[in-house]
């Protein structure tokens, strides 16, 4: 689960299918899908968005969507 | 020759557009700053360049992206100029593959080679060109390096479509493409392969287009059959995902030949991000930046320049004009029209040009540096709690400059509900045209706390917008879906030239308005104040203007400014907010803003002045904004709603402030 990652941790996405399909599509546009390696850069306070890095680009998404992404810690 | 410029967001499309066309275009750095179709003429006149909004794929999610797909389906153009970000080649090539399927001549501009090199990525452009079968020209769009060569290639090479299918989508898909192509044979001038693949990917625009020309049952049958067979044989979730993976396979093969990597370095961007998007410091840093912006605009720099300009208009300029009018023996009527009508009206507004340009400069700086996307990130939690998302904050900040581009910037918000909500609330952002009114009143009543009082107006606008967002999203516009995925582009050192262009581009509208709207309005207002039922050159209290104003004045009395002068100037404020100042200068017979400030203290108490400022902040979107709301929502109902709710809120709030203030003994 994504929530087990802390800022600075790296992970590999295993399953993204539980996420809202719009979010899924947008992540796919940005090249983030199953098998992508991500690094958590920053987690905003009070349940705010998370900032992740994948293949040299930074992306922010909401916490509630991020926790639905199945991640394997690296 | 018409050439369409297309690429992912944040690839430097707009910078390239400016370099190639030499026009004054708007340059920004947050996702999708190009919200309108813009056309420029190439510097060497070889044709027209059309700037399209940034998209990741031709299968659209937001209305902004839909613009591009509609353009491909319904407009004609000769060539495509595809700009790629060399540091994000993999992602960018997904779009390129779709463009090549469209079968129009394509030319590729490989941008940000310098950024890629810094990250240790080397790209063999010649090899890339060979594999794709189209010309590839390396460029640095920000500095203009390589642009000449790009123009040469556009002008000379014939650029025949490559006509080779780069991606093989597998037996089943290829068969379905043929089947679908047969159904629409002779019906369309576009590449049928392109249409079929987009249709299989679930592109709604293409679906609508195809269903117009062929039986929708047959097409749907092809699609469902294909979906079933692909899912069974390859064990993938959706057909769209399968198509994506096929493209990715091709791209990975391509990249293996074209790209070589060596050691990575931590970019400066990450170091800055550790501070500005820091857990706890993010919001305070943003507020501090806004505070500095207002201090500079009002106290430290802007006001001094404005005061000097004001002194010039009322002193030397007026005496020169008076001398000139005497020399040509102008009639008393012309004399009064020019000195009391035009110099007072137009001059009173032009005085604020320095302050407005400083404000626009900072907004351009925010956009151009890449900080804007971080603001969206930092603000998302607050926006989410009122039923909006962080992206809605960007139109609001742009709205500080002018509400019209702010409302247009709302197009990048993917969900229709959040977009409508943002459009309705952006007019509450205090635009630069309201600024002259504040500047005038704080100068007269709150000279010691100028910046803080003006800042309170901006904050009030934002707070009211947030509260209303909560109210509207839990009553009128209920819905669950909300989407927030935002790309954070790397920081870029803003270049002075592009900053200046973008500041001037925004600010010139204000100057132009002073020359047209305000000019005409000033003459009109002056005439209304000069003429009355008794004839010309009447005492102003018996003029037509006083007559109209006094009808409304009693309504405004509970707010603290129940004079016909205030009512009359508020009516003109609907045309343009800054014309409130012009009208007041004319009505109060003031030669300059300094004189007007002195006079105002006879008519307003400080509390009434604050109440008046709040009323002006909220009371009505100006004419141009109302027209934009109508254009963007396409709904008379919502346009009327935007005007009516603003009036109601302004009246209530001013009432509470004035009456409440009186209770607590303020005057």
XYZ file of C-alpha atoms in Angstrom:
741
model
C 0.000 0.000 0.000
C 1.073 3.498 -0.741
C 0.445 4.658 2.816
C 3.307 2.510 4.067
C 5.758 4.694 2.149
C 7.354 7.724 3.772
C 8.900 10.739 2.107
C 12.095 9.596 0.426
C 10.975 5.955 0.016
C 10.979 4.245 -3.348
C 8.403 1.762 -4.591
C 7.172 -0.106 -7.625
C 3.512 0.066 -8.690
C 1.872 -3.372 -8.747
C -1.807 -2.581 -9.158
C -3.477 0.677 -10.138
C -6.936 -0.654 -11.110
C -8.745 0.409 -7.918
C -8.086 4.075 -8.546
C -10.739 6.342 -10.094
C -10.575 5.789 -13.853
C -10.010 9.473 -14.652
C -7.011 9.552 -12.336
C -5.816 6.306 -13.843
C -6.001 7.730 -17.350
C -4.143 10.893 -16.366
C -1.403 8.915 -14.638
C -1.101 6.767 -17.743
C -0.728 9.931 -19.862
C 2.153 10.886 -17.639
C 3.695 7.451 -18.137
C 2.840 6.112 -14.699
C 1.262 2.671 -14.697
C 1.839 -0.841 -13.388
C 5.554 -1.553 -13.222
C 6.583 2.116 -12.908
C 9.048 2.986 -10.207
C 8.020 5.918 -8.032
C 9.709 7.862 -5.291
C 7.665 9.737 -2.689
C 9.025 13.271 -2.504
C 6.732 14.955 -0.070
C 3.478 14.358 1.784
C 1.466 17.486 2.545
C -0.042 17.806 6.036
C -3.704 17.353 7.069
C -4.353 14.630 4.499
C -3.137 16.834 1.648
C -1.745 15.637 -1.655
C 1.423 13.619 -2.133
C 4.188 14.564 -4.509
C 5.853 11.686 -6.300
C 8.673 11.422 -8.788
C 8.735 8.951 -11.631
C 11.165 8.846 -14.558
C 12.497 12.308 -13.819
C 9.164 14.128 -13.536
C 7.276 15.288 -10.490
C 3.558 14.731 -10.110
C 1.125 15.512 -7.337
C -2.020 13.544 -6.606
C -4.478 13.329 -3.749
C -3.807 11.160 -0.747
C -7.097 9.276 -1.069
C -6.220 8.261 -4.626
C -2.610 7.510 -3.785
C -3.562 5.020 -1.062
C -5.560 3.026 -3.586
C -2.418 2.354 -5.601
C -0.844 -0.956 -4.669
C 2.889 -0.446 -4.252
C 5.765 -2.778 -3.488
C 8.463 -1.146 -1.419
C 11.935 -1.208 -2.955
C 0.643 27.155 -45.612
C -0.858 26.428 -42.216
C 1.225 24.639 -39.636
C -0.154 23.378 -36.330
C 2.138 23.404 -33.296
C 1.429 20.518 -30.950
C 3.098 18.887 -27.956
C 2.787 17.823 -24.320
C 2.135 20.516 -21.683
C 5.260 22.262 -20.395
C 7.425 21.387 -23.356
C 8.083 25.012 -24.274
C 5.503 25.195 -27.022
C 4.542 28.764 -26.371
C 8.190 29.896 -26.150
C 8.848 28.250 -29.501
C 5.736 29.894 -30.908
C 7.047 33.290 -29.822
C 10.464 32.643 -31.295
C 9.152 31.436 -34.626
C 6.507 34.079 -35.114
C 8.137 36.982 -33.276
C 4.708 37.920 -31.980
C 3.834 39.071 -28.499
C 2.376 35.907 -27.104
C 1.534 34.811 -23.644
C 4.199 32.513 -22.100
C 3.520 30.464 -19.004
C 4.761 27.419 -17.198
C 1.837 25.708 -15.557
C -0.062 22.881 -17.142
C -2.069 24.221 -20.048
C -1.510 27.943 -20.054
C -2.453 28.091 -23.733
C -6.178 27.991 -23.410
C -7.126 29.564 -26.695
C -6.311 28.807 -30.280
C -3.686 31.334 -31.278
C -2.398 32.005 -34.746
C 0.828 33.772 -35.654
C 2.666 34.496 -38.877
C 6.179 33.100 -39.353
C 8.968 35.663 -39.204
C 9.978 34.930 -42.802
C 6.374 34.814 -43.982
C 6.322 31.182 -45.100
C 2.965 30.573 -43.497
C 0.813 30.650 -40.416
C 1.525 28.868 -37.154
C -1.393 27.681 -35.012
C -0.655 27.176 -31.330
C -2.669 24.309 -29.841
C -3.178 23.609 -26.134
C -0.726 21.130 -24.623
C -1.990 17.539 -24.643
C -0.567 14.172 -23.613
C -2.711 12.241 -26.079
C -5.356 12.912 -28.715
C -7.913 11.088 -26.567
C -9.154 14.017 -24.431
C -10.066 14.180 -20.758
C -10.720 17.910 -20.337
C -12.387 20.484 -22.539
C -9.025 22.078 -23.094
C -7.708 18.879 -24.649
C -10.909 18.414 -26.611
C -10.015 21.609 -28.501
C -7.105 19.733 -30.086
C -9.100 16.660 -31.096
C -11.858 18.793 -32.634
C -9.207 20.745 -34.472
C -7.797 17.527 -35.953
C -11.220 16.294 -37.001
C -12.851 19.444 -38.286
C -10.216 22.009 -39.307
C -7.773 21.917 -42.170
C -4.039 22.425 -41.874
C -1.013 21.454 -43.967
C 1.676 20.350 -41.578
C 2.266 19.423 -37.976
C 5.131 20.740 -35.922
C 5.482 18.416 -32.950
C 7.608 19.700 -30.107
C 9.181 17.127 -27.793
C 10.755 17.537 -24.377
C 14.057 15.695 -24.746
C 14.225 15.059 -21.010
C 10.825 13.287 -21.092
C 11.143 11.570 -24.447
C 9.276 8.381 -23.587
C 6.088 10.104 -22.525
C 6.254 12.631 -25.367
C 6.593 9.946 -28.044
C 3.157 8.494 -27.240
C 1.644 11.624 -28.745
C 4.095 11.579 -31.665
C 3.060 8.043 -32.622
C -0.591 9.129 -32.724
C 0.306 12.143 -34.851
C 2.180 9.955 -37.331
C -0.894 7.755 -37.642
C -2.842 10.848 -38.698
C -0.824 10.773 -41.935
C -0.077 14.456 -42.326
C 3.478 15.715 -42.854
C 5.143 15.953 -39.432
C 8.249 17.805 -38.379
C 9.738 17.322 -34.932
C 11.386 20.010 -32.823
C 13.448 18.341 -30.112
C 13.404 20.872 -27.269
C 15.275 21.076 -23.957
C 18.308 19.172 -25.149
C 20.226 21.254 -22.600
C 18.015 20.059 -19.713
C 18.375 16.456 -20.888
C 22.156 16.765 -21.138
C 22.296 18.148 -17.617
C 20.445 15.086 -16.411
C 22.941 12.897 -18.207
C 20.700 11.976 -21.141
C 22.245 12.012 -24.650
C 19.941 11.818 -27.672
C 20.904 10.911 -31.219
C 18.562 13.162 -33.221
C 19.651 11.793 -36.609
C 18.880 8.259 -35.520
C 15.482 9.318 -34.151
C 14.686 11.002 -37.459
C 15.674 7.846 -39.347
C 13.456 5.588 -37.222
C 10.416 7.896 -37.272
C 10.855 8.738 -40.935
C 10.373 12.478 -40.371
C 12.827 15.387 -39.932
C 13.988 16.028 -36.339
C 15.552 19.397 -35.465
C 17.124 20.011 -32.037
C 16.128 23.408 -30.585
C 16.344 25.369 -27.347
C 13.038 27.214 -27.493
C 13.743 29.521 -24.540
C 16.862 31.028 -26.065
C 15.824 30.566 -29.689
C 18.830 28.374 -30.493
C 18.196 26.134 -33.496
C 14.992 27.919 -34.484
C 16.477 29.261 -37.732
C 17.309 25.756 -38.829
C 13.814 24.599 -37.904
C 12.303 27.334 -40.059
C 14.594 26.324 -42.938
C 13.359 22.755 -42.738
C 9.717 23.863 -42.582
C 10.226 26.101 -45.594
C 12.239 23.772 -47.847
C 11.605 20.089 -47.195
C 8.539 18.625 -48.785
C 7.911 16.446 -45.710
C 5.882 13.707 -47.317
C 4.028 11.631 -44.764
C 6.203 8.713 -43.717
C 3.519 6.213 -44.751
C 4.856 3.361 -42.724
C 3.026 1.962 -39.758
C 5.424 2.290 -36.884
C 3.315 0.414 -34.384
C 2.020 -3.080 -35.073
C -0.962 -3.508 -32.759
C -1.245 -7.295 -33.124
C -3.342 -9.488 -35.386
C -6.762 -8.832 -33.821
C -6.467 -5.045 -33.705
C -5.030 -4.801 -37.209
C -7.913 -6.892 -38.572
C -10.447 -4.717 -36.772
C -8.756 -1.606 -38.187
C -9.271 -2.998 -41.698
C -12.882 -3.912 -40.956
C -13.660 -0.470 -39.610
C -11.826 1.198 -42.501
C -14.120 -0.654 -44.910
C -17.185 0.663 -43.118
C -16.151 4.273 -43.555
C -14.539 3.982 -46.995
C -15.013 7.140 -49.033
C -16.740 8.945 -46.161
C -13.793 10.824 -44.735
C -10.638 12.572 -45.851
C -8.765 11.640 -42.673
C -6.542 8.641 -42.154
C -8.892 5.727 -41.497
C -6.225 3.874 -39.532
C -5.950 6.858 -37.200
C -9.718 7.093 -36.736
C -10.045 3.371 -36.077
C -7.294 3.293 -33.434
C -8.652 6.383 -31.674
C -12.114 4.835 -31.726
C -10.789 1.639 -30.155
C -9.060 3.688 -27.486
C -12.406 5.163 -26.487
C -11.993 8.661 -27.933
C -15.457 10.236 -27.513
C -14.877 12.926 -30.135
C -13.873 10.371 -32.765
C -16.798 8.166 -31.765
C -19.233 11.012 -32.405
C -17.496 11.785 -35.698
C -17.634 8.156 -36.924
C -21.203 7.536 -35.829
C -22.275 10.364 -38.102
C -20.937 8.594 -41.187
C -21.528 4.909 -40.594
C -24.071 2.747 -38.834
C -23.351 2.919 -35.146
C -24.462 -0.718 -34.590
C -21.860 -2.049 -37.003
C -19.076 0.053 -35.502
C -20.021 -0.871 -31.951
C -20.092 -4.537 -32.965
C -16.524 -4.317 -34.308
C -15.421 -2.629 -31.101
C -17.064 -5.112 -28.707
C -15.785 -8.124 -30.646
C -12.293 -6.722 -30.564
C -12.486 -5.931 -26.870
C -13.552 -9.461 -26.021
C -10.950 -11.182 -28.175
C -8.088 -8.991 -26.952
C -9.049 -9.424 -23.308
C -9.274 -13.195 -23.720
C -6.068 -13.703 -25.618
C -3.713 -11.231 -23.956
C -5.125 -11.056 -20.434
C -5.271 -7.232 -20.313
C -7.857 -5.115 -18.525
C -8.978 -2.857 -21.322
C -8.444 -2.400 -25.025
C -7.151 1.129 -24.424
C -4.529 -0.242 -22.079
C -3.523 -2.837 -24.669
C -3.055 -0.159 -27.327
C -1.021 1.875 -24.865
C 1.236 -1.087 -24.125
C 1.798 -1.754 -27.823
C 2.890 1.835 -28.320
C 5.103 1.639 -25.259
C 6.778 -1.479 -26.670
C 7.611 0.375 -29.884
C 8.867 3.391 -27.950
C 11.071 1.313 -25.661
C 12.703 -0.310 -28.677
C 13.221 3.097 -30.249
C 14.715 4.622 -27.113
C 17.174 1.768 -26.737
C 18.700 2.840 -30.048
C 18.447 6.598 -29.630
C 19.132 7.417 -25.991
C 22.247 6.871 -23.921
C 22.415 7.715 -20.234
C 25.262 8.478 -17.903
C 25.405 9.372 -14.193
C 22.454 11.302 -12.715
C 22.680 14.546 -10.788
C 20.207 15.979 -8.295
C 18.620 18.902 -10.120
C 18.320 22.281 -8.442
C 14.532 21.996 -8.767
C 14.433 19.300 -6.105
C 16.424 21.413 -3.699
C 14.033 24.350 -4.147
C 11.041 22.052 -3.847
C 12.255 20.781 -0.514
C 11.667 24.315 0.778
C 8.656 25.766 -1.071
C 6.557 22.613 -0.944
C 7.680 21.858 2.563
C 5.012 20.286 4.755
C 4.620 23.244 7.057
C 6.374 26.106 5.288
C 4.520 25.763 1.959
C 1.498 27.920 2.769
C 3.381 30.578 4.808
C 5.956 30.967 2.017
C 3.188 31.491 -0.494
C 1.501 34.107 1.722
C 4.825 35.855 2.301
C 5.392 36.036 -1.437
C 1.939 37.553 -1.937
C 2.589 40.078 0.830
C 5.891 41.167 -0.734
C 4.110 41.533 -4.049
C 1.545 43.906 -2.541
C 4.121 45.893 -0.594
C 6.110 46.453 -3.774
C 3.031 47.284 -5.809
C 1.570 49.744 -3.345
C 4.039 51.036 -0.827
C 7.592 50.659 -1.976
C 7.513 51.295 -5.679
C 4.165 51.553 -7.452
C 2.593 54.388 -5.495
C 5.629 56.633 -5.805
C 5.659 56.339 -9.592
C 1.886 56.802 -9.701
C 2.041 59.941 -7.581
C 4.669 61.421 -9.872
C 2.487 60.656 -12.878
C -0.546 62.176 -11.173
C 1.373 65.359 -10.458
C 2.423 65.506 -14.103
C -1.134 65.112 -15.403
C -2.625 67.733 -13.113
C 0.309 70.146 -13.307
C 2.287 70.569 -16.544
C -0.067 68.595 -18.801
C -3.180 70.514 -17.765
C -1.481 73.893 -18.090
C -0.081 72.996 -21.542
C -3.512 71.882 -22.663
C -5.131 75.019 -21.263
C -2.554 77.176 -23.025
C -3.083 75.287 -26.275
C -6.867 75.595 -25.975
C -6.590 79.327 -25.428
C -4.305 79.675 -28.461
C -6.812 77.954 -30.742
C -9.693 79.920 -29.182
C -11.629 76.802 -28.211
C -15.177 77.336 -27.050
C -16.004 77.060 -23.366
C -17.783 73.777 -24.086
C -14.702 72.155 -25.709
C -12.518 73.588 -22.982
C -14.650 72.052 -20.244
C -14.969 68.753 -22.143
C -11.199 68.319 -22.476
C -10.081 69.577 -19.076
C -12.943 68.413 -16.875
C -14.047 65.418 -18.918
C -11.043 63.813 -20.584
C -8.032 64.815 -18.501
C -9.917 64.059 -15.312
C -11.489 60.843 -16.580
C -8.797 59.193 -18.696
C -5.858 60.689 -16.797
C -7.289 59.517 -13.492
C -7.119 55.944 -14.743
C -3.793 56.128 -16.588
C -2.133 57.196 -13.356
C -2.465 53.608 -12.141
C -0.601 52.073 -15.069
C 2.662 51.655 -13.073
C 0.953 49.780 -10.235
C -0.912 47.535 -12.615
C 2.220 46.698 -14.590
C 4.074 45.777 -11.396
C 1.238 43.452 -10.402
C 1.176 41.846 -13.842
C 4.934 41.450 -13.729
C 4.658 39.378 -10.555
C 1.855 37.236 -11.934
C 3.982 36.552 -15.024
C 6.889 35.694 -12.762
C 4.717 33.191 -10.878
C 3.643 31.554 -14.111
C 6.968 31.555 -15.860
C 9.089 30.207 -13.039
C 7.027 27.064 -12.471
C 5.912 28.093 -8.980
C 2.226 28.262 -10.020
C 1.863 24.461 -10.146
C 3.363 24.285 -6.634
C 0.763 26.769 -5.437
C -1.906 24.396 -6.750
C -0.252 21.581 -4.799
C 0.065 23.572 -1.584
C -3.513 24.859 -1.773
C -5.195 21.611 -2.781
C -6.061 20.505 0.750
C -7.901 23.761 1.484
C -9.614 23.766 -1.895
C -10.666 20.136 -1.525
C -12.440 20.913 1.723
C -14.701 23.410 -0.101
C -15.395 21.085 -3.014
C -12.819 22.393 -5.472
C -9.327 21.271 -6.341
C -5.923 22.920 -6.180
C -5.965 23.667 -9.891
C -8.879 26.049 -9.331
C -6.511 28.312 -7.441
C -4.581 29.106 -10.627
C -7.517 30.777 -12.442
C -8.102 32.708 -9.235
C -4.537 34.038 -9.076
C -4.679 34.957 -12.756
C -7.989 36.622 -11.886
C -6.040 39.021 -9.655
C -4.654 40.426 -12.887
C -7.851 40.298 -14.897
C -10.919 38.104 -14.428
C -11.304 37.399 -18.152
C -8.151 35.266 -18.679
C -8.755 33.796 -15.221
C -12.134 32.451 -16.288
C -10.639 31.121 -19.496
C -7.852 29.393 -17.566
C -10.524 27.327 -15.810
C -10.673 25.212 -18.970
C -7.794 23.080 -17.717
C -9.976 21.738 -14.895
C -11.116 18.300 -15.977
C -14.453 17.870 -14.224
C -17.331 20.064 -15.531
C -18.734 20.726 -12.057
C -15.485 22.087 -10.631
C -14.931 24.085 -13.779
C -18.346 25.772 -13.529
C -17.784 26.502 -9.856
C -14.399 28.063 -10.607
C -15.899 30.200 -13.380
C -18.630 31.460 -11.062
C -16.201 32.353 -8.289
C -13.265 33.841 -10.209
C -15.029 37.251 -10.573
C -14.722 37.626 -6.793
C -10.953 37.852 -7.235
C -9.980 41.460 -7.009
C -8.749 42.298 -10.500
C -6.288 45.044 -11.388
C -9.106 47.339 -12.555
C -10.479 47.471 -9.003
C -7.049 48.395 -7.749
C -7.244 52.108 -8.713
C -10.362 52.451 -6.584
C -8.627 50.963 -3.545
C -5.497 52.973 -4.186
C -7.559 56.150 -4.242
C -9.505 55.362 -1.087
C -6.616 54.024 0.991
C -4.673 57.142 0.036
C -7.511 59.310 1.335
C -8.533 57.393 4.449
C -5.925 54.819 5.448
C -2.642 56.467 4.488
C -0.679 54.726 7.240
C -1.809 51.164 6.471
C -2.078 51.180 2.687
C -0.760 47.703 1.807
C -2.508 45.930 4.661
C -5.920 47.452 3.838
C -5.556 46.600 0.155
C -4.353 43.103 1.011
C -7.452 42.719 3.194
C -9.579 43.317 0.081
C -7.787 40.562 -1.819
C -8.026 38.179 1.124
C -11.707 39.022 1.604
C -12.347 38.181 -2.056
C -10.634 34.805 -1.647
C -12.374 34.015 1.645
C -15.826 34.886 0.268
C -15.056 32.736 -2.791
C -14.058 29.776 -0.615
C -17.145 30.064 1.578
C -19.418 30.320 -1.453
C -17.614 27.361 -3.061
C -18.535 25.318 -0.008
C -22.125 26.560 -0.092
C -22.597 26.013 -3.835
C -20.875 22.634 -3.893
C -23.071 21.293 -1.104
C -26.321 22.687 -2.509
C -26.518 23.653 -6.182
C -23.639 21.668 -7.616
C -23.470 18.391 -5.767
C -21.268 15.666 -7.126
C -18.694 13.199 -5.920
C -16.135 13.211 -8.695
C -13.122 15.381 -8.326
C -9.797 14.943 -10.060
C -6.448 16.261 -9.023
C -3.365 15.038 -10.788
C -0.941 17.806 -11.628
C 2.454 17.800 -13.217
C 5.059 19.908 -11.427
C 7.356 21.240 -14.141
C 10.997 21.869 -13.230
C 11.775 25.429 -12.142
C 13.036 27.586 -14.927
C 14.939 30.788 -14.480
C 12.532 33.313 -16.003
C 13.994 35.226 -18.895
C 13.573 38.942 -18.843
C 12.436 39.135 -22.439
C 9.632 36.627 -22.017
C 8.609 38.170 -18.680
C 8.381 41.576 -20.249
C 6.414 40.251 -23.215
C 3.938 38.546 -20.993
C 3.603 41.573 -18.669
C 3.083 43.892 -21.602
C 0.629 41.518 -23.216
C -1.560 41.568 -20.123
C -1.066 45.238 -19.302
C -1.661 46.667 -22.744
C -5.313 45.710 -22.469
C -5.618 48.126 -19.562
C -4.014 50.950 -21.519
C -6.157 50.169 -24.552
C -9.276 50.213 -22.396
C -8.286 53.655 -21.108
C -8.101 54.868 -24.703
C -11.454 53.435 -25.794
C -13.955 52.421 -23.119
C -12.856 54.918 -20.491
C -12.403 57.655 -23.077
C -15.931 57.182 -24.417
C -17.345 56.630 -20.945
C -15.717 59.804 -19.652
C -17.200 61.902 -22.427
C -20.601 60.333 -21.823
C -20.503 60.805 -18.044
C -19.285 64.364 -18.420
C -22.108 65.127 -20.854
C -24.670 63.675 -18.458
C -23.249 65.838 -15.696
C -23.033 68.940 -17.942
C -26.576 68.646 -19.252
C -29.802 68.518 -17.284
C -33.528 68.962 -17.747
C -32.906 72.738 -17.653
C -30.372 72.720 -20.504
C -26.598 72.771 -20.807
C -23.987 73.836 -18.265
C -26.338 73.287 -15.338
C -25.336 72.965 -11.728
C -24.258 69.342 -11.417
C -26.791 68.651 -8.682
C -29.528 69.303 -11.260
C -27.985 67.277 -14.069
C -29.278 64.077 -15.646
C -26.543 62.165 -13.857
C -27.747 63.378 -10.471
C -31.281 62.407 -11.478
C -30.329 58.793 -12.262
C -28.058 58.521 -9.236
C -30.629 59.783 -6.773
C -33.075 57.037 -7.738
C -30.602 54.448 -6.480
C -29.074 56.454 -3.659
C -31.692 55.582 -0.976
C -31.013 51.891 -1.569
C -27.341 52.440 -0.828
C -27.886 54.585 2.262
C -27.791 51.645 4.724
C -24.339 50.787 3.320
C -22.952 54.198 4.230
C -22.713 55.800 0.803
C -26.218 56.880 -0.127
C -25.219 59.782 -2.353
C -26.209 60.177 -5.994
C -22.502 60.545 -6.799
C -21.664 57.084 -5.462
C -24.672 55.518 -7.180
C -23.834 57.103 -10.530
C -20.196 56.004 -10.407
C -21.220 52.437 -9.486
C -23.411 52.257 -12.583
C -20.463 53.169 -14.801
C -18.399 50.568 -12.945
C -20.282 47.829 -14.768
C -18.600 48.912 -18.023
C -15.172 48.703 -16.435
C -14.306 48.894 -12.776
C -11.664 51.562 -13.221
C -14.218 53.910 -14.760
C -15.541 54.412 -11.226
C -12.496 56.630 -10.729
C -13.036 58.496 -13.980
C -16.645 59.142 -13.063
C -15.720 60.371 -9.581
C -13.078 62.706 -10.941
C -15.666 64.221 -13.248
C -18.508 64.252 -10.738
C -16.506 65.769 -7.910
C -14.943 68.182 -10.333
C -11.424 67.155 -9.301
C -8.460 67.979 -11.508
C -6.391 65.043 -10.304
C -6.509 62.072 -7.945
C -4.804 63.949 -5.133
C -7.514 66.616 -5.310
C -10.206 63.979 -5.399
C -8.817 62.344 -2.262
C -9.146 65.624 -0.394
C -12.746 66.052 -1.557
C -13.760 62.515 -0.693
C -13.257 63.065 3.002
C -16.285 65.406 2.893
C -18.493 62.655 1.535
C -17.232 59.462 3.197
C -16.253 58.422 6.694
C -13.423 55.860 6.859
C -15.962 53.162 7.701
C -18.170 54.137 4.751
C -15.072 54.170 2.550
C -14.190 50.620 3.603
C -17.776 49.521 3.038
C -17.652 51.145 -0.414
C -14.413 49.303 -1.250
C -15.955 45.975 -0.205
C -19.007 46.729 -2.317
C -16.820 47.452 -5.347
C -14.814 44.285 -4.746
C -17.884 42.076 -4.970
C -20.827 43.849 -6.524
C -20.855 42.770 -10.166
C -18.547 41.225 -12.773
C -17.664 43.881 -15.359
C -19.144 43.747 -18.859
C -16.178 41.876 -20.396
C -16.201 39.318 -17.580
C -19.943 38.755 -17.862
C -19.559 38.160 -21.596
C -16.745 35.661 -20.918
C -18.817 33.818 -18.330
C -21.567 33.475 -20.906
C -19.129 32.282 -23.567
C -17.474 29.735 -21.285
C -20.581 28.291 -19.628
C -22.813 28.618 -22.689
C -25.683 29.158 -20.299
C -27.794 32.286 -19.761
C -28.993 30.870 -16.459
C -25.521 30.623 -14.933
C -24.500 34.008 -16.326
C -27.488 35.691 -14.686
C -26.765 33.721 -11.524
C -23.148 34.978 -11.468
C -24.348 38.591 -11.623
C -27.206 38.258 -9.153
C -25.402 36.325 -6.420
C -22.499 38.811 -6.581
C -24.875 41.764 -6.071
C -26.606 40.032 -3.180
C -23.351 39.102 -1.440
C -21.901 42.588 -1.913
C -25.004 44.238 -0.478
C -25.172 41.935 2.533
C -21.490 42.179 3.346
C -21.289 45.950 3.006
C -24.423 46.235 5.131
C -22.912 44.060 7.866
C -19.607 45.929 7.773
C -21.149 49.396 7.885
C -23.912 48.733 10.378
C -21.751 46.415 12.477
C -18.916 48.923 12.431
C -21.266 51.656 13.623
C -22.450 49.468 16.506
C -18.872 49.013 17.630
C -18.334 52.732 17.462
C -16.165 53.006 14.360
C -16.989 55.889 12.074
